[in-house]
Amino acid sequence: MSSRAGQKQAARVVRDQIARENRRRRTLWTSAIAVAAIVIAGLIGWGVYASQSSGEVVPPPNATATTGITVGSGPVTVEVYEDFICPACKAFEDQSGQTLDELVAANKVKIVYTPLGFLDQQSSTDYSTRAAAASACADEGGTFREYAEALFARQPAEGSAGLSDGELVSIGTSVGLSESSFRQCVDDGKYKPWVGSITNAASAAGVNQTPTVKVDGQQVTDLTPAGLNAAVNAAA
C-alpha cells in the first residue's frame, strides 16, 4: 500500500471515529432532554396531585379559605348558602335572585355566596362539589354570578349523574369565560378542597339546609323579594 493510500485510509478511520462520537453525543443529549421533560412533567403532575390529595385549600379571588364568594360592596352583609343540585335553591333563585342582583346594583348590600357540597350523595358523581368548584373557577374570570345563574337554569335532577365536566365548561364559555383556562381549572379540580372547607365551615356554623339566607348574621325565614327587602331595610 502506498504512503498516500495509507494516509487516506487513516483519515477515513479518523473521520468515522469522529462521526460515531458525534452521533453518540447527539443520542446522549436527546436522551437527557427527553428524561428532563419527563421529570418536569412528572413534577408538575405531582404538584397538582399533592395539592389536591393533601387538602390544600386555595380560595378563589373573592373568597377566603372558609367563606364564600363576595359580590358587591354595600353596607349590609347578606349570606346565601346554596347547593347547585338543590331544587329549593333553584326555586329561590327563580323567585328572588333578581332581587338580590338589584340590591347589589343599588349598593345596598354585599352578598357572600357559599356554594355547598351538602348534596353530593344526591348524584353519582359528587355533582354538588364539582359544580361549586366550577363556580369558583368562574369567579377567577369575574363571572361568578352569571355562571351560578346559568347552572341553576340547567339544574340536573336529584339522583342523576348531574352535568358532566364538559357541560360545566360549555356553560362557562356561554357566559364569556375563556375555554382553555376555564377547562384547565375545572379539569384540575382546583377548588374542590375549598368547597370541602366552606361546606365544613357552614356546618360548624349551624347551617343545615339549603337555601339558608342571613342578613347581618340573622337568618331570614321569608325568602320572597318582599321579605328580603324588608330584612335589608331593617338592617340598614
Backbone as a ProteinNet text record, in pm:
[ID]
protein_1_A
[PRIMARY]
MSSRAGQKQAARVVRDQIARENRRRRTLWTSAIAVAAIVIAGLIGWGVYASQSSGEVVPPPNATATTGITVGSGPVTVEVYEDFICPACKAFEDQSGQTLDELVAANKVKIVYTPLGFLDQQSSTDYSTRAAAASACADEGGTFREYAEALFARQPAEGSAGLSDGELVSIGTSVGLSESSFRQCVDDGKYKPWVGSITNAASAAGVNQTPTVKVDGQQVTDLTPAGLNAAVNAAA
[TERTIARY]
84.5	0	88.1	56.1	137.1	116.4	211.8	201.7	77.2	44.7	-72.3	-201.2	-209	-328.8	-343.7	-230.3	-235.9	-284.5	-240.2	-284.4	-434.8	-486.1	-629.4	-710.3	-660.7	-733.1	-733.7	-619.9	-611.7	-706.7	-714	-804.3	-948.6	-983.7	-1121.5	-1154.8	-1058	-1078.2	-1104.2	-1025.4	-1042.1	-1178.6	-1216	-1346.8	-1460.6	-1448.4	-1553.4	-1563.9	-1448.1	-1449.6	-1515.5	-1482.4	-1541	-1691.9	-1736.4	-1879.1	-1952.1	-1891.8	-1954.6	-1964.1	-1858.8	-1858.9	-1966.7	-1981.2	-2084.9	-2223.8	-2244.6	-2375.5	-2403.5	-2299.3	-2316.8	-2354.3	-2287.4	-2316.7	-2458.6	-2498.9	-2634.9	-2738.1	-2712.2	-2803.5	-2813.4	-2696	-2695.5	-2773	-2752.5	-2823.5	-2973.2	-3010.8	-3153.1	-3217	-3146.8	-3198.6	-3209.5	-3107.7	-3108.7	-3223.8	-3247.5	-3357.7	-3491.5	-3507	-3631.9	-3656.9	-3551.3	-3565.6	-3601.8	-3535.9	-3566	-3711	-3760.7	-3900.7	-3995.5	-3964	-4048.4	-4048.1	-3928.7	-3916.7	-3996.3	-3983	-4055.4	-4205.5	-4252.2	-4396.1	-4443.3	-4359.2	-4396	-4405.6	-4311.6	-4314.5	-4437.6	-4472.9	-4593.5	-4716.4	-4727	-4840.8	-4846.9	-4730.4	-4726.7	-4767.7	-4726.3	-4764.1	-4914	-4981.6	-5127.7	-5190.5	-5141.3	-5198	-5176.5	-5052.5	-5021.6	-5106.3	-5125.2	-5207.1	-5348.2	-5405.8	-5543.4	-5551.8	-5460	-5469.8	-5435.3	-5352.7	-5319.1	-5429.1	-5528.7	-5637.9	-5601.1	-5494.4	-5455.8	-5568.6	-5610.5	-5724.8	-5676.7	-5710.6	-5681	-5814.2	-5846.3	-5975.2	-5973.7	-6088.7	-6097.3	-6075.1	-6061.2	-6019.9	-6106.5	-6238.8	-6328.5	-6381.3	-6300.5	-6340.5	-6220.8	-6244.8	-6135.8	-6142.9	-6052.7	-6047.2	-6171.5	-6244	-6360.2	-6489.2	-6484.1	-6605.6	-6629.1	-6754	-6793.6	-6745	-6801.5	-6759.2	-6840.2	-6770.8	-6836.5	-6867.8	-6991.6	-7037.1	-7093.1	-7046.1	-7095.4	-7015.6	-7047.5	-6972.3	-7059.8	-7190.1	-7281.3	-7260.1	-7326.1	-7305.2	-7368.4	-7471.6	-7539.5	-7486.9	-7451.8	-7399.1	-7509.9	-7526.5	-7622.1	-7543.6	-7572.5	-7508.3	-7609.4	-7569.6	-7657.1	-7586.4	-7646.2	-7591.7	-7678.8	-7618	-7693.6	-7617.9	-7690.6	-7633.4	-7688.7	-7600.6	-7643.5	-7735.5	-7751.4	-7846.4	-7972.7	-7981	-8093.5	-8212.7	-8326.5	-8443.7	-8497	-8494.4	-8542.5	-8453.5	-8324.2	-8233.2	-8265.4	-8296.1	-8336.6	-8465	-8559.9	-8685.5	-8659.5	-8568.8	-8532.8	-8469.2	-8377.8	-8312.1	-8413.4	-8503.7	-8605.2	-8693.7	-8723.7	-8814.4	-8743.5	-8625.1	-8563.5	-8422.9	-8370	-8234.8	-8219.9	-8319	-8314.2	-8315.7	-8390.9	-8394.4	-8256.4	-8186.2	-8050.5	-7959.5	-7970	-7888.4	-7918.6	-8045.2	-8084	-8030.9	-8031.4	-7978.4	-7827.9	-7757.1	-7613.6	-7593.6	-7671.7	-7658.1	-7686.4	-7776.7	-7810.1	-7710.6	-7608.7	-7504.4	-7561.3	-7667	-7725.3	-7663.4	-7613.4	-7564.1	-7435.9	-7364.3	-7265.5	-7313.4	-7307.8	-7360.7	-7245.6	-7243.1	-7144.3	-7214.5	-7190	-7249	-7160.5	-7218	-7143.6	-7201.9	-7139.6	-7188.4	-7141.3	-7235.4	-7202.8	-7199.8	-7135.1	-7132.9	-7220.6	-7327.1	-7414.9	-7475	-7512.5	-7594.8	-7516.1	-7389	-7310.3	-7372.6	-7435.8	-7496.5	-7620	-7667.7	-7785.1	-7748.2	-7621.5	-7578.2	-7474.7	-7446.1	-7348.1	-7207.4	-7191.3	-7060.9	-7017.1	-7072.6	-7041.7	-7066.1	-7181.2	-7209.6	-7206.8	-7257.5	-7261.3	-7121.8	-7024.7	-6887.8	-6828.5	-6852.1	-6795.8	-6850.5	-6982.9	-7043.9	-6996.9	-6987.4	-6940.7	-6796.8	-6712.6	-6573.4	-6566	-6652.5	-6655.7	-6699.2	-6791.8	-6835.6	-6721.8	-6634.2	-6516.3	-6420.2	-6409.1	-6329.4	-6388	-6520.4	-6585.4	-6553.1	-6537.3	-6501.2	-6365.9	-6275.4	-6146	-6165.9	-6266.5	-6293	-6388.6	-6428.5	-6515.1	-6660.4	-6704	-6842.4	-6910.9	-6880	-6940.3	-7091.5	-7147.2	-7293.3	-7360.9	-7307.9	-7364.9	-7356.7	-7244.8	-7227.1	-7322.1	-7335.8	-7425.9	-7569.4	-7611.3	-7747	-7765.5	-7661.2	-7668.2	-7672.7	-7601.8	-7606	-7745.9	-7808.8	-7944.5	-8042.4	-8019.9	-8108.5	-8101.6	-7987.2	-7970.3	-7955.7	-8019.4	-8004.9	-8047	-7960.8	-7998.3	-8088	-8152.6	-8241.7	-8161.5	-8213.9	-8152.7	-8155.9	-8049.4	-8040.1	-7977.4	-7954.1	-7890.5	-7738.7	-7668	-7523.3	-7486.1	-7581.7	-7550.5	-7485.5	-7454.9	-7387.9	-7244	-7193.1	-7054.5	-6961.6	-6832.1	-6735.9	-6735.8	-6751.5	-6757.5	-6874.6	-6989.3	-7105.7	-7084	-7016.5	-6984.6	-6895.3	-6801.2	-6712.9	-6792.5	-6881.9	-6962.6	-7046.7	-7101.3	-7178.2	-7087.8	-6963.6	-6868.7	-6841.4	-6821.2	-6795.4	-6919.4	-7038.3	-7161.6	-7178.2	-7108.6	-7116	-6988.9	-6909	-6794.9	-6660.1	-6648.6	-6520.4	-6432	-6301.6	-6205.9	-6209.9	-6233.1	-6248.9	-6123.6	-6006	-5883.7	-5853.2	-5852.1	-5818.6	-5928.9	-6054	-6164.1	-6164.7	-6143.7	-6139.4	-6026.7	-5910.8	-5798.2	-5834.2	-5898.2	-5936.8	-6036.9	-6136.2	-6237.7	-6176.3	-6097.9	-6038.6	-5944.1	-5872	-5778.3	-5849.2	-5977.1	-6046.7	-5982.2	-5936	-5856.6	-5924.2	-6055.9	-6124	-6206.7	-6189	-6263	-6226.8	-6097.7	-6066.6	-6132.9	-6141.4	-6208.1	-6355.9	-6421.7	-6563.6	-6580.1	-6490.9	-6496.2	-6478	-6387.3	-6359.2	-6478.6	-6540.1	-6652.6	-6776.9	-6789.6	-6901.8	-6888.4	-6767.3	-6743.3	-6765.3	-6720.1	-6736	-6883.5	-6960.6	-7104.1	-7173	-7137.9	-7196.5	-7161.9	-7036	-6993	-7066.2	-7108.3	-7181	-7330.5	-7374.6	-7514.3	-7601.2	-7541.4	-7619.8	-7647	-7774.6	-7808	-7911.3	-7939.5	-8032.7	-8002	-8046.5	-8030.3	-8165	-8196	-8111.1	-8122.9	-8016	-8018	-7970.2	-8045	-8009.1	-8003.4	-7894.4	-7879.8	-7852.6	-7911.8	-7886.8	-7822.6	-7699.7	-7620	-7625.1	-7610.8	-7599.6	-7730	-7843.4	-7973.6	-8039.6	-8082.8	-8144.1	-8279.1	-8301	-8425.5	-8515.8	-8639.6	-8733.2	-8821	-8845.5	-8925.7	-8829.9	-8816.4	-8719.5	-8780.6	-8897.9	-8959.1	-8888.2	-8906	-8846.9	-8886.2	-9012.9	-9057.9	-8987.8	-8975.4	-8910.8	-8763.9	-8693.2	-8551.8	-8534.2	-8616	-8605.4	-8633.7	-8733.5	-8766.9	-8650.2	-8587.1	-8476.6	-8357	-8328.9	-8216.7	-8246.1	-8366.8	-8402.3	-8394.3	-8436.4	-8431.5	-8286.6	-8198	-8057.6	-7989.6	-8032.3	-7969.3	-8010.8
-119.7	0	124.7	221.4	342.8	427.9	517	607.6	694.5	740.8	825.7	751.2	624.1	543.5	520.2	497	475.1	597	711	836.1	855.8	825.9	840	747.1	622.8	525.9	570.9	619.8	667.2	784.5	873.9	987.7	943.5	840.9	789	731.3	658.6	599.3	708.4	814.4	924.2	990	1013.6	1074.9	988	855.8	764.3	768.3	774	779.7	909	1020	1149	1147	1090.4	1083.5	999.3	884	798	869.5	944	1016.3	1125.4	1195.2	1299.1	1239.2	1121.4	1055.7	1013.2	963.5	919.6	1037.9	1152	1270.1	1320.2	1320.5	1363.7	1273.7	1143.7	1047.8	1073.1	1099.2	1125.2	1253.4	1360.1	1484.9	1469.4	1396.9	1374.8	1298.8	1196.3	1115.9	1199.7	1283.3	1367.6	1466.2	1526.9	1622.7	1553.4	1433.4	1359.3	1323.9	1279.3	1243.6	1367.3	1480.3	1604.1	1645.5	1631.9	1668.2	1580.1	1449.8	1357.3	1393	1425.4	1460.4	1587	1690.2	1815.4	1791.8	1715.9	1686.5	1610.9	1517.7	1441.2	1528.7	1623.9	1713.6	1802.2	1851.6	1934.6	1853.1	1733.4	1647.3	1612.7	1583.8	1551.2	1671.4	1791.2	1910.5	1928.7	1909.3	1919.6	1812.2	1688.9	1577.7	1598.4	1638.5	1655	1765.3	1874.1	1984.6	1937.8	1858.6	1812.3	1706.4	1609.8	1498.2	1543.1	1649.1	1696.7	1785.2	1819.6	1902.6	2049.2	2091.2	2231.8	2316.7	2416.2	2498.6	2625.6	2638.1	2759.6	2826.8	2939.7	3004.6	3080.8	3097.7	3182.4	3328.7	3417.8	3556.3	3632.4	3611.5	3691.1	3613.8	3520.5	3438.5	3419.8	3354.9	3312.3	3160.9	3104.7	2958.9	2901.4	2983.8	2932.2	3009.2	3104.3	3179.2	3177.2	3209.1	3205	3323.6	3337	3437.4	3566.3	3676.1	3803.8	3877.7	3922.3	4001.7	4132.2	4245.7	4374	4428	4551.6	4616.8	4704.7	4676.9	4757.9	4739.5	4821.3	4819.2	4701.2	4639.7	4527	4396.4	4301.4	4172.4	4069.1	4011.4	3903.4	3775.5	3670.7	3541.3	3447	3388.2	3295.7	3160.8	3059.2	2923.1	2840.4	2789.1	2716.5	2591.2	2502.8	2382.8	2376.1	2356.9	2368.8	2256	2150.9	2045.8	2050.6	2149	2162.3	2227.9	2157.4	2216.4	2340.5	2341.6	2458.5	2580	2555.9	2666.3	2726.2	2639.2	2688.6	2770.1	2720.5	2793.5	2930.4	2935.6	3061.9	3156.7	3105.1	3188.9	3239.3	3151.1	3191.9	3302.7	3293	3390	3517.8	3503.1	3617.9	3652.6	3576.4	3604.3	3744.2	3787.8	3922.1	4029.1	4003.9	4099.2	4115.3	4003.3	4009.7	4089.9	4065.8	4139.5	4289.3	4323.9	4465.2	4531.5	4458.5	4513.2	4539.7	4450.6	4472.2	4593.3	4601.1	4711.5	4846.8	4845	4969.2	4999.1	4914.5	4928.7	4927.8	4850.3	4836.2	4720.1	4620.7	4500.1	4450.6	4370.9	4281.2	4140.2	4052.4	3917.1	3817.6	3731.6	3624.3	3494.9	3452.6	3329.6	3211.6	3114.4	2996.4	2873.6	2827.5	2709	2581.5	2507.4	2395	2260.8	2165.3	2028.1	1937.4	1993.4	1916.8	1794.1	1807.3	1704.7	1618.4	1598.2	1509.8	1370.9	1326.1	1192.5	1187.5	1303.9	1307.6	1295.4	1267.4	1237	1126.3	1065.9	956.7	1006.7	1139.2	1194.9	1310.6	1319	1431.9	1564.5	1574.2	1691.2	1820.8	1819.3	1942.6	2002.8	1919.6	1968.3	2009.3	1931.6	1964.2	2097.9	2116.4	2240.5	2359.8	2341.8	2450.8	2488.1	2387.6	2414.3	2486.8	2448.3	2515.8	2661.4	2687.1	2825.9	2910.5	2847.1	2918.2	2948.3	2855.7	2882.7	3001.8	3010.9	3124.2	3254.6	3249	3369.4	3422	3330.8	3374	3464.5	3433	3511.5	3625.8	3650.5	3763	3743.7	3618.2	3593.5	3491.8	3498.3	3400.2	3404.8	3523	3534.3	3486.7	3528.7	3486	3333.8	3278	3133.1	3059.2	3108.6	3043.9	3043.9	3155.8	3162.9	3064.6	3049.6	2955.1	2811.3	2783.4	2648.3	2615	2709.2	2682.9	2668.8	2743.5	2732.5	2593.8	2526.6	2392.1	2286.3	2310.3	2220.3	2077.1	1978.3	1838.9	1787.6	1676.7	1619.6	1553	1559.6	1485.5	1336.5	1268.6	1125.7	1092.6	1195.5	1173.7	1187.5	1168.2	1186.6	1334.6	1421.4	1563.2	1597	1722.4	1765.2	1714.9	1681.3	1637.6	1758.3	1731.4	1841.1	1916.4	1842.7	1908.5	2004.2	1965.4	2053.2	2173.9	2153	2265.5	2365.9	2315.1	2403.6	2477.5	2405.9	2467.6	2582.5	2564.4	2672.1	2792	2763.7	2872.4	2955	2888.7	2963.1	3041.8	2991.8	3062.5	3193.8	3208.8	3334.8	3417.4	3379.9	3463.3	3423.2	3305.2	3262.7	3202.6	3217.9	3158.8	3007.1	2938.3	2792.8	2723.9	2763.1	2692.1	2703.3	2824	2841.2	2787.9	2807.5	2757.9	2605.1	2544.5	2397.9	2343	2407.9	2362.7	2365.2	2474	2488	2380.3	2356	2253.8	2114.5	2083.9	1950.5	1920.1	2022.2	2002.5	1989.1	2025.1	2024.1	2119.9	2232.7	2326.7	2369.4	2389.3	2444.2	2340.9	2214	2112.1	2114.9	2127.2	2137.6	2258.4	2369.2	2488.2	2460.4	2390.2	2357.4	2273.7	2178	2098.2	2183.6	2281.7	2368.1	2455.3	2518.7	2607.4	2527.6	2404.9	2320.1	2282.3	2246.5	2213.4	2336.2	2452.3	2575.1	2610.5	2590.8	2619.7	2526.1	2398.5	2302.4	2339.5	2378.8	2417.4	2542.3	2626.9	2749.1	2724.6	2600.9	2567.4	2567.6	2585.5	2579.2	2432.4	2394.7	2253.7	2233.5	2337.6	2323.1	2427.5	2397.4	2493.9	2516.9	2641.6	2758.3	2810.1	2866.5	2942.1	3082.8	3181.5	3321	3394.3	3468.4	3550	3694.5	3787.2	3929.9	3984.6	4032.1	4075.8	3973.6	3848.4	3740	3679.7	3740.5	3690.8	3613.6	3490.4	3408.9	3466.5	3468.4	3520.4	3402.5	3408	3299.4	3329.6	3457.4	3496.5	3527.6	3432.1	3446.4	3502.2	3561.6	3628.6	3761.8	3823.2	3955.7	4056	4053.7	4146.5	4118	3991.1	3953.8	3992.3	3973.9	4011	4161.4	4235.3	4381	4432.7	4372.7	4415.5	4388.4	4271.3	4236.7	4329.7	4361.1	4450.2	4592.5	4641.1	4775.5	4785.5	4677.5	4677.4	4679.8	4604.6	4600.9	4734.6	4800	4928.2	5039.4
0	0	0	-90.6	-99.5	25.2	46.1	161.3	150.8	24.3	6.3	39.9	-6.9	21.9	171	236.7	382	455.5	409	472.1	454.8	331.3	306.4	396.4	408.4	491.7	637.6	681.1	820.1	843.6	740.4	753.3	760.9	679.3	683.8	820.4	876	1008.4	1111.8	1103	1198.6	1180.9	1050.6	1025.6	1076.9	1054.2	1102.1	1254.3	1320	1466.8	1516.5	1448.6	1487.3	1464.9	1349.8	1320.4	1423.7	1460.8	1562.2	1695.8	1730.3	1857.3	1857.5	1741.6	1732.1	1744.5	1678.8	1689.4	1832.4	1898.3	2037.6	2127	2103.4	2184	2159.2	2029.4	1998.5	2064.5	2061.9	2125.3	2275.5	2337.8	2481.7	2515.4	2434.5	2459.1	2438.9	2333.1	2307.4	2422.3	2469.6	2581.2	2707.8	2731.1	2851.2	2848.8	2730.4	2717.3	2738.5	2681.3	2697	2842.4	2910.5	3052.6	3133.9	3102.3	3175.1	3156.1	3031.6	3004.5	3083.6	3090	3165.5	3313.8	3365.5	3507.4	3538.5	3450.6	3473.4	3469.9	3368.6	3359.6	3483.1	3528.2	3647.3	3770.3	3782.6	3898.2	3896.4	3775.7	3765.4	3803	3746.5	3778	3925.5	3982.1	4124.9	4209	4165.6	4240	4245.5	4130.4	4126.6	4213.9	4199.4	4276.6	4426.1	4461.3	4603.7	4664.5	4588.1	4638.6	4668.3	4575	4593.9	4702.9	4699.1	4793.6	4934.4	4948.6	5082.4	5139.3	5054.8	5101.8	5113.3	5045.7	5049.1	4993.6	5071.2	5033.8	4965	4839.1	4762.2	4730.4	4792.6	4766.5	4635	4573.4	4454.5	4492.5	4394	4421.4	4520.8	4518.3	4602	4722.4	4771.6	4885.8	4978.1	5091.4	5179	5191.6	5268.4	5281	5347.4	5423.1	5496.5	5466.9	5374.5	5342	5191.7	5155.5	5015.5	4934.8	4817.6	4719.9	4738.6	4758.3	4784.4	4654.5	4644.1	4529.8	4584.1	4533.9	4580.7	4698.3	4737.4	4845.5	4932.9	4937.8	5018.6	5167.8	5250.1	5395.1	5467.9	5409.3	5473.4	5413.1	5501	5454.3	5446.5	5329.9	5309.4	5280.6	5355.9	5333.2	5267.8	5157.9	5086.1	5074.3	5134.7	5130.2	5036.2	4928.4	4827	4784	4719.1	4658	4516.5	4418.5	4279.5	4231.5	4310	4270.8	4355.8	4444.6	4537.5	4467.9	4451.2	4384.2	4455.1	4588.5	4662.3	4637.5	4614.1	4583.3	4446.9	4351.4	4219	4229.4	4308.5	4325.6	4388.3	4486.4	4549.6	4448.5	4366.8	4265.9	4162.6	4121.8	4023.8	4078.9	4208.2	4269.3	4313	4372.1	4439.7	4393.2	4297.6	4250.3	4192.7	4117.5	4058.7	4167.5	4274.5	4385.5	4447	4464	4518.3	4425.6	4295.8	4199.7	4205.3	4222.1	4228.2	4355.6	4465.1	4589.8	4578.2	4508.2	4484.2	4393.7	4286.7	4191.4	4257.1	4356.2	4427.1	4539.4	4551.8	4654.1	4795.8	4813.3	4947	5023.9	4951.8	5018.5	4952.8	5028.3	4970	5003.7	4906.2	4924.9	4924.4	5024.7	5031.1	4991	4868.2	4817.1	4854.8	4923.5	4964.7	4895.1	4785.6	4713.8	4784	4838	4925.8	4852.5	4918.7	4869	4953.2	5011.8	5100.2	5031.8	4905.6	4841.1	4742.2	4769.6	4682.4	4669.7	4776.9	4773.8	4684.8	4639.8	4552.3	4403.9	4376.2	4239.7	4247.1	4133.3	4131.1	4101.4	4088.9	4051	4140.2	4263.1	4351.7	4279.9	4217	4134.2	4213.7	4336.7	4415.6	4428.7	4463.3	4478.7	4344.8	4239.7	4109	4057.4	4071.7	4025	4107.2	4238.5	4324.9	4291.4	4268.7	4232.1	4098.1	4003.7	3873.9	3889.9	3982.1	4003.6	4059.9	4137.8	4187.6	4072.7	3977.9	3857.2	3781.5	3777.8	3711.6	3783.1	3915.8	3989.5	3944.4	3905.7	3852.4	3730.3	3650.6	3530.5	3551.9	3677.4	3709	3672.4	3656.3	3614.9	3706.7	3835.7	3926.4	3921.2	3933.9	3943.6	3815.3	3700.5	3573.2	3557.9	3602.2	3590.4	3683.6	3806.4	3902.4	3850.7	3794.4	3739.6	3624.8	3541.5	3429.9	3480	3588.5	3646.2	3697.2	3765.3	3813.7	3698.2	3591.2	3475.3	3412.4	3427.3	3370.6	3480.3	3592.1	3706.8	3672.2	3700.4	3676.8	3788.6	3763.8	3864.2	3975.5	4096.7	4206.9	4174	4208.8	4181.6	4047.7	3967	3836.6	3851.3	3739.3	3741.2	3746.6	3714.7	3707.8	3575.6	3556.6	3435.3	3435	3317.3	3305.2	3316.8	3336.9	3341	3208.5	3098.3	2968	2958.3	3014.8	3013.6	3104.6	3217.2	3305.6	3233.6	3155	3078.3	2970.5	2904.6	2799.3	2854.7	2973.4	3037.1	3063.5	3103.8	3128.2	3004.4	2891.7	2767.7	2725.3	2761.5	2723.9	2799	2913.8	2988.7	2971.2	2872	2835.2	2889.5	2952.4	3006.7	2897.5	2913.2	2820	2833.8	2724	2732.3	2784.5	2735.4	2771.7	2920.9	2973.7	3115.5	3205.8	3166.1	3248.3	3249.6	3134.1	3126.7	3214.3	3209.8	3290.4	3438.5	3481.2	3621.7	3662.8	3577.8	3607.9	3607.7	3503.8	3492.5	3608.5	3655.7	3766.3	3901	3906.3	4034.7	4133.8	4081.4	4160.8	4290.2	4287.2	4404.4	4481.6	4452	4528.1	4677	4713.9	4857.2	4922.7	4848.6	4902.8	4927.9	4837.1	4857	4983.3	5003.2	5125.7	5249.6	5241	5355.5	5390.9	5290.9	5322.3	5361	5309.1	5349.9	5497	5538.3	5679.5	5767.9	5721.1	5800	5815.5	5708.7	5716.2	5815	5809.9	5903.9	6047.8	6070.1	6204.3	6253	6157.9	6193.5	6209.8	6195.5	6217.7	6093.7	5977.2	5853.6	5822.2	5818.3	5796.5	5686.7	5611.3	5499.9	5393.4	5272.8	5163.4	5097.9	5059.3	5083.7	5226.4	5275.7	5400.9	5369.1	5417.3	5392.1	5525.7	5545.6	5665.5	5624.8	5700.1	5679.4	5806	5792.9	5908.2	6021.5	5984.8	6082.8	6128.5	6092.9	6135.1	6020.2	6051.2	5945.8	5904.4	5773.7	5717.3	5682.5	5729.6	5701.1	5580.1	5555.7	5439.5	5324.2	5231.6	5123.7	4995.6	5008	4893.1	4870.7	4753.8	4732	4840.3	4880.6	4984.6	5117.1	5150.9	5276.3	5278.3	5166.9	5160	5170	5097.6	5104.4	5244.3	5310	5445.7	5541.5	5528.4	5615.6	5592.6	5467.1	5436.5	5486.5	5467.2	5513.8	5665.8	5733.7	5879.3	5928	5858.8	5897.1	5868.4	5760.9	5724.3	5820.4
[MASK]
++++++++++++++++++++++++++++++++++++++++++++++++++++++++++++++++++++++++++++++++++++++++++++++++++++++++++++++++++++++++++++++++++++++++++++++++++++++++++++++++++++++++++++++++++++++++++++++++++++++++++++++++++++++++++++++++++++++++++++

